[in-house]
XYZ file of C-alpha atoms in Angstrom:
240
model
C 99.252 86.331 124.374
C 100.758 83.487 126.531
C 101.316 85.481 129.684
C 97.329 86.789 128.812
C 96.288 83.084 128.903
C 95.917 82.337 125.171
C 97.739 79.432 124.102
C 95.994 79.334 120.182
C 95.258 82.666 118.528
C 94.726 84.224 115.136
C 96.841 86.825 113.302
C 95.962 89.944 111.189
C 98.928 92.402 109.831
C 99.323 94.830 107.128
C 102.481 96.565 106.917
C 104.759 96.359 109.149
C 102.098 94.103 110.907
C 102.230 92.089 108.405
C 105.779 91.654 108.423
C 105.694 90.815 112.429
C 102.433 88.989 112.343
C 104.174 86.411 109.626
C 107.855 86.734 111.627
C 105.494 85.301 115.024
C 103.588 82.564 112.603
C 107.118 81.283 111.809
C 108.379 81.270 115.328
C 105.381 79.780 117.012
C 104.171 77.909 114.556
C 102.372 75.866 117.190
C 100.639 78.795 119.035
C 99.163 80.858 115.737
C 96.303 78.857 114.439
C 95.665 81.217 111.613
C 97.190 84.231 109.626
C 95.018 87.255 108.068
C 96.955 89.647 105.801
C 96.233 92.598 104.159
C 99.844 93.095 102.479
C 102.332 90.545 101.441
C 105.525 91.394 103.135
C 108.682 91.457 101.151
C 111.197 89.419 103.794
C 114.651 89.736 103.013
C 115.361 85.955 101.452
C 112.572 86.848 99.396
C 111.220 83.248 97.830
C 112.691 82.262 93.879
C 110.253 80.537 92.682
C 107.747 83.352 93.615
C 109.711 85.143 91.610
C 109.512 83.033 88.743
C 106.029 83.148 88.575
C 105.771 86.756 89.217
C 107.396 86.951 85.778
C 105.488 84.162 84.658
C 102.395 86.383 85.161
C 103.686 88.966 83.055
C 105.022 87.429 80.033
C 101.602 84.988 80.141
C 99.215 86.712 82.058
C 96.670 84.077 81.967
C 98.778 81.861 84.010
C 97.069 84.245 87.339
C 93.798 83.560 88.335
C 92.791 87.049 89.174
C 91.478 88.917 86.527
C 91.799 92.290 87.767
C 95.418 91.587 88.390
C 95.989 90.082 85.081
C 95.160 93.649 83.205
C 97.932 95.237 84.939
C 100.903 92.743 86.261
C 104.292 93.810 85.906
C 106.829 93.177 88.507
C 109.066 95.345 86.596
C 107.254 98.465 86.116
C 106.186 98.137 90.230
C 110.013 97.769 90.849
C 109.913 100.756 88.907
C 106.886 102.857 91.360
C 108.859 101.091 94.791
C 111.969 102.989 93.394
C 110.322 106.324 93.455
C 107.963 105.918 96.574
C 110.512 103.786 98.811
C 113.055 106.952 99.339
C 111.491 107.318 102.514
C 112.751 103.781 103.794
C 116.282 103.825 102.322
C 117.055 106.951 104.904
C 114.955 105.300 107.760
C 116.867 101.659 107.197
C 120.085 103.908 107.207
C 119.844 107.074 108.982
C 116.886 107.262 110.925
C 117.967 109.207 113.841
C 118.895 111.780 111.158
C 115.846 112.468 109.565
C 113.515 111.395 112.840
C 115.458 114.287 114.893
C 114.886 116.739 111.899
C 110.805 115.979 112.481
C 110.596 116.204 115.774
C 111.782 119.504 115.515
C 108.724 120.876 113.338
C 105.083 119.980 113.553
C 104.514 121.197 109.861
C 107.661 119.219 108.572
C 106.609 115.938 110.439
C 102.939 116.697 109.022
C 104.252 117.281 105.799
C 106.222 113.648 106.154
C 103.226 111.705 107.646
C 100.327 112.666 105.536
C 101.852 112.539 101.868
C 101.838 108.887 102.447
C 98.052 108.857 102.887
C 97.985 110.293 99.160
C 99.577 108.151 97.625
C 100.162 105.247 99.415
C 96.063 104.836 99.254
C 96.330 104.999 95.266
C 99.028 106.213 93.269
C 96.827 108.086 91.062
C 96.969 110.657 93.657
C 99.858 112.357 92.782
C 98.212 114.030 89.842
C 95.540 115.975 92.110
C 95.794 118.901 92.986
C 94.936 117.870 96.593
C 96.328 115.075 96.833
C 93.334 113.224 96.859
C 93.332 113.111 100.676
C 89.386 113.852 101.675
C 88.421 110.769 99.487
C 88.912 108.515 102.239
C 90.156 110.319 105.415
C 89.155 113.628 106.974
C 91.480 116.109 108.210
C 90.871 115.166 111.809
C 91.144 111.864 111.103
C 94.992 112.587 109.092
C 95.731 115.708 111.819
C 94.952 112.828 114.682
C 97.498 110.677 113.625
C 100.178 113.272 113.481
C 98.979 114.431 116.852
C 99.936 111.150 118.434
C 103.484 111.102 116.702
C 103.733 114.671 117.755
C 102.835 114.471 121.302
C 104.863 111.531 121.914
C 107.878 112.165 120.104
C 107.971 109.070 118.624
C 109.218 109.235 115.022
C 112.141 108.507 115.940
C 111.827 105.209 116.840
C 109.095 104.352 114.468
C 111.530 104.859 111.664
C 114.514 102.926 113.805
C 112.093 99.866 112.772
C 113.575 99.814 109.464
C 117.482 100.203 110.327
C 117.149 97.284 112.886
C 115.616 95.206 110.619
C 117.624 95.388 107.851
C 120.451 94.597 110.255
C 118.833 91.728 111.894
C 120.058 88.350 109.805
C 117.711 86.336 111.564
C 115.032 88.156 109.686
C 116.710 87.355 106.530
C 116.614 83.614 107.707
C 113.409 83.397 108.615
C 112.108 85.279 105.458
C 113.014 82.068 103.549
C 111.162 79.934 105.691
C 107.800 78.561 104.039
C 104.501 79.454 106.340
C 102.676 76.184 106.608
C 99.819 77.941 109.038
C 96.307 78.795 106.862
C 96.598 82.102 105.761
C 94.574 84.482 103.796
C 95.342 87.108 101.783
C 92.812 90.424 101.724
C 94.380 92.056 98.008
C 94.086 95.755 98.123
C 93.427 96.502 94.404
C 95.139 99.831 95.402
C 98.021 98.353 97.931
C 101.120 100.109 96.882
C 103.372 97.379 97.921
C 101.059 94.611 97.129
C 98.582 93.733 94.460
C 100.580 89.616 94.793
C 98.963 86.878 93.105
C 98.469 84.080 94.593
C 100.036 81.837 92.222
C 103.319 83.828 93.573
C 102.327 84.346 97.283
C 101.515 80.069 97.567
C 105.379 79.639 97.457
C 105.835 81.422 100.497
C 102.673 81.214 102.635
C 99.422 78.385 103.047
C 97.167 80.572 101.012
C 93.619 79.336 101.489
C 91.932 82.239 101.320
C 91.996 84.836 98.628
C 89.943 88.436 98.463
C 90.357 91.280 96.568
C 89.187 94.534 98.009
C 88.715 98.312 96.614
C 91.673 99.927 99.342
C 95.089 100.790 99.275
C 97.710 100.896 102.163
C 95.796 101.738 104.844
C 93.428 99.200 105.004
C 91.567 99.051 108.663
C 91.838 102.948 108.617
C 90.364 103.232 104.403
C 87.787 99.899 104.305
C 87.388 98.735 108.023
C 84.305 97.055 107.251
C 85.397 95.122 104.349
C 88.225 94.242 106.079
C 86.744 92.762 108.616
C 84.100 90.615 106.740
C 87.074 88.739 105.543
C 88.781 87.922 108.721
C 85.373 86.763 109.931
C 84.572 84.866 106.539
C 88.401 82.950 107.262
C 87.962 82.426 110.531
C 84.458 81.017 110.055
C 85.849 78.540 107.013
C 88.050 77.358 109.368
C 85.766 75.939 111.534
């Protein structure tokens, strides 16, 4: 952004952009004048007192402000559902070359590997269909288009080296514990498999002063792109 010109810009991550998005807020503090996210990122150094009140939540659920958060919050049981979808990232944040060789070897395998995580990664109700639920919100040329540019490139590989280097990295561990003091807003996805934070937890960690809940999961530019875009505006608008 600096060698485009841009000496003041805005953020917006989910996933792993959410991760890099909040790694460059704490960096160049100076330089971001606002962070969007659709997914709070769980930094290694992870913040205590977030935790506290993420158990907080559960044993007195009216200590969250969200109400559609407050019917289901359980850090414990979701530690539970990370434990069962999150095989994928203990062999990527170990033995990536492994598996990434593996699917660039077979178009079905590396399909097979890719899409599942549309089903149930958009909501984990999913896994009970018979289908996978995957034409609710993406097509197959939509799913099939994504592969396509993994395949073509043969870049699994180091898409899934991501994870091994960060894990690694203990400046990422180090900077995880450092508090963002830049605005930031938080778009919930009522569906967000690694999400679904309150605020009262995310505030220890982040300058939340904006707060959304929205009907998405994971995928949030590619499931509710409009939605998702209102609130950026909205932020950036409040801000000024």
């Amino acid at each position: 952004m600096l060698r485009l010109g841009y000496n003041k810009f805005y953020l917006q991550g989910g996933d792993w952009g959410a991760i890099i998005t909040s790694l460059l807020t704490k960096v160049y503090p100076q330089n971001v004048m606002a962070l969007h996210l659709n997914m709070m990122p769980a930094m290694p150094g992870a913040n205590a007192l977030g935790t506290f009140y993420d158990i907080l939540g559960w044993l007195i659920p009216s200590t969250l402000s969200s109400k559609e958060i407050q019917k289901t919050h359980n850090p414990f049981s979701k530690f539970g559902l990370l434990i069962v979808e999150t095989g994928y990232m203990h062999l990527q944040a170990t033995k990536p070359d492994t598996a990434g060789t593996s699917l660039n070897d077979s178009p079905i395998g590396l399909a097979a590997y890719i899409i599942e995580k549309f089903s149930t990664w958009t909501n984990t109700e999913n896994r009970a269909l018979p289908d996978g639920g995957l034409n609710k919100r993406f097509t197959n040329d939509e799913l099939l288009t994504i592969v396509m540019i993994y395949w073509t490139n043969g870049n699994i590989v180091s898409s899934q080296r991501f994870y091994r280097e960060m894990f690694l990295d203990r400046r990422c561990e180090a900077l995880g514990k450092r508090y963002v003091s830049t605005p930031t807003a938080h778009a919930s996805g009522l569906n967000e498999l690694y999400d679904r934070t309150p605020i009262e937890v995310s505030r220890h960690s982040y300058n939340i002063t904006h707060y959304t809940e929205i009907d998405m999961g994971h995928f949030a530019a590619f499931e509710a792109p409009k939605p998702l875009a209102q609130s950026v505006f909205k932020f950036v608008k409040d801000l000024n």
